[in-house]
Coordinates of C-alpha atoms in Angstrom, one line a residue:
M1 CA -0.1 -0.1 0.2
R2 CA 2.9 2.1 0.7
N3 CA 4.2 1.8 -2.9
F4 CA 0.5 2.7 -4.6
R5 CA 0.6 5.2 -6.5
L6 CA -2.2 6.4 -9.2
S7 CA -1.1 6.6 -13.1
P8 CA -1.6 10.0 -14.8
P9 CA -4.2 8.9 -17.0
V10 CA -6.5 7.9 -13.8
I11 CA -5.5 11.2 -12.1
A12 CA -6.8 13.0 -15.2
L13 CA -9.9 11.1 -15.5
L14 CA -10.6 11.7 -11.5
L15 CA -9.5 15.1 -12.4
A16 CA -12.5 15.3 -15.0
V17 CA -15.3 13.8 -12.7
V18 CA -14.2 16.5 -10.4
L19 CA -14.6 19.1 -12.5
F20 CA -17.8 17.7 -13.9
I21 CA -19.2 17.6 -10.5
I22 CA -18.0 21.3 -9.7
G23 CA -19.7 22.6 -13.4
G24 CA -23.0 20.9 -11.9
I25 CA -22.7 22.9 -8.8
I26 CA -21.7 26.1 -10.5
Q27 CA -24.5 26.0 -13.4
Q28 CA -27.8 24.0 -13.2
G29 CA -27.9 21.4 -15.7
F30 CA -24.2 21.2 -16.4
A31 CA -24.1 17.8 -14.9
S32 CA -26.0 16.2 -17.3
F33 CA -26.3 13.1 -19.9
T34 CA -26.8 15.9 -22.7
M35 CA -23.7 18.0 -21.4
A36 CA -22.1 15.3 -20.8
M37 CA -22.3 13.9 -24.5
N38 CA -21.3 17.4 -25.9
I39 CA -18.3 17.7 -23.6
L40 CA -17.2 14.5 -25.1
R41 CA -17.8 15.1 -28.7
L42 CA -15.6 18.4 -28.4
A43 CA -13.0 16.4 -26.6
A44 CA -13.4 13.7 -29.4
F45 CA -12.1 16.7 -32.0
L46 CA -9.2 17.3 -29.6
G47 CA -8.4 13.4 -28.6
I48 CA -8.1 13.0 -32.6
I49 CA -6.0 15.6 -33.3
G50 CA -3.8 14.8 -30.3
A51 CA -3.3 11.2 -31.5
G52 CA -0.8 12.3 -33.6
Q53 CA 0.9 14.3 -31.5
T54 CA 0.9 11.8 -28.8
L55 CA 3.2 9.4 -31.7
V56 CA 5.4 12.3 -32.2
I57 CA 6.2 13.2 -28.4
L58 CA 6.6 9.2 -27.8
S59 CA 9.4 9.1 -30.4
G60 CA 11.7 11.8 -28.0
G61 CA 14.2 13.9 -30.0
E62 CA 12.4 17.0 -28.3
G63 CA 9.4 16.1 -30.9
I64 CA 6.4 18.5 -31.0
D65 CA 4.8 19.0 -34.3
L66 CA 3.7 22.8 -34.2
S67 CA 2.5 22.4 -37.8
I68 CA -0.6 20.2 -37.0
G69 CA -2.9 23.1 -36.4
A70 CA -2.4 24.4 -40.4
V71 CA -2.4 21.0 -41.5
V72 CA -5.9 20.8 -39.8
T73 CA -7.3 23.7 -41.7
L74 CA -5.6 22.2 -44.8
G75 CA -7.7 19.1 -44.6
A76 CA -10.9 20.7 -43.7
I77 CA -10.4 23.2 -46.7
L78 CA -9.3 20.1 -49.1
C79 CA -12.3 18.6 -47.9
Y80 CA -14.6 21.2 -48.1
R81 CA -14.0 22.2 -51.6
I82 CA -13.9 18.4 -53.2
I83 CA -17.2 17.3 -51.1
N84 CA -18.9 20.3 -52.4
G85 CA -22.4 19.4 -50.7
Q86 CA -22.1 15.9 -52.1
D87 CA -22.0 12.5 -50.3
A88 CA -20.4 10.7 -52.9
N89 CA -17.6 13.0 -53.1
I90 CA -17.2 12.0 -49.0
L91 CA -14.3 9.1 -49.8
P92 CA -12.4 10.9 -52.6
A93 CA -11.9 13.9 -50.5
L94 CA -11.0 12.2 -47.4
L95 CA -8.0 10.4 -49.6
V96 CA -7.2 13.4 -51.1
S97 CA -7.0 15.2 -47.4
L98 CA -5.0 12.3 -46.1
G99 CA -2.6 12.1 -49.0
A100 CA -1.6 15.4 -48.3
G101 CA -1.5 15.3 -44.4
L102 CA 1.2 12.4 -45.4
L103 CA 3.4 13.9 -47.6
I104 CA 3.4 17.2 -45.3
G105 CA 4.2 14.7 -42.2
A106 CA 7.1 12.7 -44.4
I107 CA 9.1 16.1 -45.2
N108 CA 8.8 17.2 -41.5
G109 CA 10.0 13.6 -40.6
M110 CA 12.8 13.8 -43.2
G111 CA 13.7 17.7 -42.1
V112 CA 14.0 16.0 -38.7
A113 CA 15.6 12.9 -39.1
I114 CA 18.1 13.2 -42.2
L115 CA 18.7 17.0 -42.2
R116 CA 18.6 17.3 -38.5
I117 CA 16.6 20.3 -38.1
P118 CA 15.3 20.7 -34.7
P119 CA 11.6 19.4 -34.6
L120 CA 9.9 22.7 -33.2
V121 CA 11.9 24.5 -35.9
M122 CA 11.0 22.1 -38.8
T123 CA 7.4 22.2 -37.8
L124 CA 7.0 25.9 -37.3
G125 CA 8.7 26.2 -40.8
M126 CA 6.2 23.6 -42.2
A127 CA 3.3 25.3 -40.6
G128 CA 4.1 28.6 -42.6
V129 CA 4.2 26.7 -45.7
V130 CA 1.1 25.2 -45.2
Q131 CA -0.8 28.3 -44.7
G132 CA 0.8 30.0 -47.9
L133 CA -0.7 26.7 -49.6
I134 CA -3.9 27.3 -48.1
L135 CA -3.6 31.0 -49.3
A136 CA -3.1 29.8 -53.0
I137 CA -5.7 27.2 -52.9
T138 CA -8.3 29.4 -51.6
Q139 CA -7.6 32.8 -53.6
G140 CA -9.6 34.5 -51.0
Q141 CA -12.5 32.4 -51.6
L142 CA -13.6 29.6 -49.7
I143 CA -15.7 27.5 -52.2
G144 CA -17.2 24.3 -51.5
G145 CA -19.5 23.1 -49.0
P146 CA -20.1 19.7 -46.2
S147 CA -22.2 17.2 -47.4
P148 CA -25.5 16.4 -45.3
M149 CA -23.8 12.5 -44.3
L150 CA -20.9 13.8 -42.7
T151 CA -22.9 16.5 -40.5
N152 CA -25.0 14.1 -39.4
I153 CA -22.0 12.0 -38.3
T154 CA -20.4 14.6 -36.2
T155 CA -23.4 16.7 -35.1
R156 CA -26.2 14.2 -34.6
P157 CA -26.7 11.3 -31.9
V158 CA -26.6 8.0 -34.0
F159 CA -27.3 5.4 -31.3
L160 CA -28.7 5.7 -28.0
G161 CA -28.2 9.2 -27.7
I162 CA -24.5 9.0 -28.5
P163 CA -23.0 11.4 -31.1
G164 CA -21.1 9.5 -34.4
V165 CA -18.0 11.3 -33.8
L166 CA -17.8 9.3 -30.4
F167 CA -17.6 5.9 -32.2
V168 CA -15.1 7.5 -34.8
W169 CA -12.9 8.3 -31.8
A170 CA -13.3 5.2 -30.0
A171 CA -12.3 3.0 -33.3
I172 CA -9.3 5.6 -33.5
S173 CA -8.5 5.0 -30.0
G174 CA -8.5 1.3 -31.1
L175 CA -6.3 1.2 -33.5
M176 CA -4.0 3.8 -31.4
W177 CA -3.5 0.8 -28.8
L178 CA -3.0 -1.7 -31.7
L179 CA -0.3 0.7 -33.5
L180 CA 1.1 1.3 -30.2
N181 CA 1.6 -2.2 -28.5
R182 CA 0.9 -5.0 -31.0
T183 CA 3.1 -3.7 -33.9
A184 CA 6.7 -3.7 -34.5
F185 CA 6.5 0.4 -35.3
G186 CA 4.8 0.6 -31.7
K187 CA 8.3 -1.0 -30.0
N188 CA 10.1 0.7 -32.2
L189 CA 8.7 4.1 -31.7
Y190 CA 9.1 3.6 -27.4
A191 CA 12.6 2.3 -28.6
I192 CA 14.0 5.3 -30.1
G193 CA 12.2 7.9 -27.6
V194 CA 14.0 6.1 -24.6
N195 CA 17.5 6.3 -26.6
R196 CA 17.8 6.8 -30.2
T197 CA 21.5 5.7 -29.9
T198 CA 20.8 2.3 -28.3
A199 CA 17.7 2.0 -30.8
R200 CA 19.8 2.1 -33.8
L201 CA 22.4 -0.3 -32.6
S202 CA 19.5 -2.7 -31.7
G203 CA 18.7 -2.9 -35.6
V204 CA 15.8 -0.3 -35.6
N205 CA 15.8 1.9 -38.5
V206 CA 15.6 5.2 -36.6
N207 CA 15.2 7.5 -39.8
L208 CA 12.3 5.3 -41.0
V209 CA 10.5 5.3 -37.7
V210 CA 10.8 9.0 -37.0
I211 CA 9.4 9.7 -40.7
A212 CA 6.6 7.6 -40.3
T213 CA 5.8 9.0 -36.9
Y214 CA 5.4 12.6 -38.5
A215 CA 3.9 11.1 -41.5
L216 CA 1.1 9.4 -39.3
C217 CA 0.7 12.6 -36.8
S218 CA 0.0 15.0 -40.1
A219 CA -2.5 12.3 -41.2
L220 CA -4.6 12.2 -38.0
A221 CA -4.4 16.1 -38.1
A222 CA -5.9 16.2 -41.7
F223 CA -8.5 13.6 -40.3
G224 CA -9.3 15.9 -37.9
G225 CA -9.7 18.6 -40.8
F226 CA -12.2 16.2 -42.3
I227 CA -14.2 15.5 -39.3
F228 CA -14.4 19.3 -38.4
L229 CA -15.8 20.3 -41.5
G230 CA -19.0 18.3 -40.3
Y231 CA -19.2 19.9 -37.4
Y232 CA -18.5 23.4 -38.2
Q233 CA -20.1 22.7 -41.6
H234 CA -18.1 25.7 -43.2
V235 CA -14.3 26.3 -43.0
F236 CA -11.9 29.3 -42.4
L237 CA -8.3 30.3 -42.6
N238 CA -7.4 29.6 -39.1
L239 CA -9.7 26.7 -38.3
G240 CA -6.9 24.5 -36.7
A241 CA -4.7 27.1 -35.2
P242 CA -6.6 27.1 -31.5
Y243 CA -5.9 23.4 -31.2
T244 CA -2.3 23.1 -31.6
L245 CA -1.3 24.1 -28.0
P246 CA -4.4 22.2 -26.2
A247 CA -3.5 18.9 -28.4
V248 CA 0.3 19.2 -26.4
A249 CA -1.5 20.0 -23.2
A250 CA -3.7 16.9 -23.4
V251 CA -0.4 14.7 -24.5
V252 CA 1.3 16.1 -21.6
M253 CA -1.6 15.9 -18.9
G254 CA -1.9 12.4 -19.9
G255 CA 1.3 11.5 -18.5
T256 CA 3.4 11.1 -21.8
L257 CA 6.8 12.4 -21.3
L258 CA 8.5 15.2 -23.4
S259 CA 11.5 13.2 -23.3
G260 CA 9.9 10.5 -25.4
G261 CA 9.7 6.6 -24.6
I262 CA 7.1 6.7 -22.0
G263 CA 3.2 7.3 -22.2
G264 CA 0.3 6.2 -24.3
Y265 CA -2.4 7.1 -25.8
W266 CA -5.0 6.6 -23.0
G267 CA -3.7 9.6 -21.4
T268 CA -4.0 11.5 -24.0
I269 CA -7.8 10.8 -23.9
S270 CA -8.2 11.8 -20.7
G271 CA -6.0 14.8 -21.2
A272 CA -8.3 16.1 -24.0
V273 CA -11.6 15.3 -21.4
V274 CA -10.0 16.9 -19.0
L275 CA -9.1 20.4 -21.1
T276 CA -12.5 20.4 -22.9
L277 CA -14.0 20.0 -19.3
I278 CA -11.9 23.1 -18.2
T279 CA -13.0 25.1 -21.3
S280 CA -16.5 24.4 -20.7
L281 CA -16.3 25.8 -17.0
L282 CA -14.5 29.1 -18.5
T283 CA -17.4 29.3 -21.0
T284 CA -19.9 28.7 -18.5
L285 CA -18.1 31.4 -15.8
R286 CA -18.4 33.8 -19.2
M287 CA -14.5 34.1 -19.5
S288 CA -13.2 35.7 -22.5
E289 CA -11.3 33.7 -25.3
F290 CA -8.0 35.2 -24.8
A291 CA -8.5 34.6 -20.7
R292 CA -9.2 30.9 -21.9
E293 CA -5.9 30.7 -23.9
I294 CA -3.9 32.6 -21.4
V295 CA -5.5 29.7 -18.7
Y296 CA -4.2 26.7 -21.4
G297 CA -0.8 28.3 -21.5
L298 CA -0.3 28.2 -17.7
I299 CA -1.9 24.8 -17.5
L300 CA 0.9 24.0 -20.0
L301 CA 3.8 25.5 -18.5
G302 CA 2.9 23.8 -15.0
L303 CA 2.6 20.6 -16.8
L304 CA 5.9 21.1 -18.3
A305 CA 7.4 22.2 -15.0
A306 CA 6.0 18.8 -13.4
Y307 CA 7.1 16.6 -16.3
G308 CA 10.5 18.3 -17.4
R309 CA 12.3 17.0 -14.3
Q310 CA 12.6 13.8 -15.8
R311 CA 15.2 14.6 -17.9
S312 CA 17.5 12.0 -17.5
L313 CA 15.4 9.7 -19.4
R314 CA 16.9 11.3 -22.5
Q315 CA 20.5 9.6 -21.8

């Protein structure tokens, strides 16, 4: 009993329950099934984007992808133009969006792994490139439209009052678990996160794993843009920007070390729920948007201070 410790994902879930109860005390009707489903639906968007960020952070090497916000926007805009209100165009739009995400992520990965560009610098520069691509594609005109099917999946209850996007999130969560725990890629990802030199000496193709990791991260971000389109039903030029910082915060809050090699996606799920609850509470308190951003920043700084002490794992 003396050595009993709660894992970070469990702590985050307990915090979510406490926040939900506090919300019910502050605002009548907050602690209801309808509100819980709405919070989980919003958390799903953050959780889907955070899936890719989880992979990048697990890979170590100071890995954080700052381009995911721009990739989310690009994915949503590509889908918006290709779908153009037609359900039949959903699959082609999704494939084009995922392809664009994979290409952008692969370039990020090659810059980090082969050219040895620091991840923050590489992905920040790529964010600027993607923003330029968005302006070139749109030419200032956002032409297109969502499809009724996509809108229904992301906004309306599908089964027992549960929104369809939660089933999508559950499927991604299952795939993430399989990827990290039942594949050679997952084992290699944890290995390079702990120590890249040792992993390389053990026969792991470190460069290939890093490139694949960044490619998957951007593909998941593009998929997030696809899901966002169904929810918002329109696009704008900074659609994904507000999710870059919260995605990192969700990963770290769930117990994934910024030094890499330790953590998992279940923690990110818990972190996404907690951050969404915090946003809902701040909205209930009628706090302005800039104040909410400040709170996000303070939360992330606190988490970095707490988890950053374990830097010895990088050695």
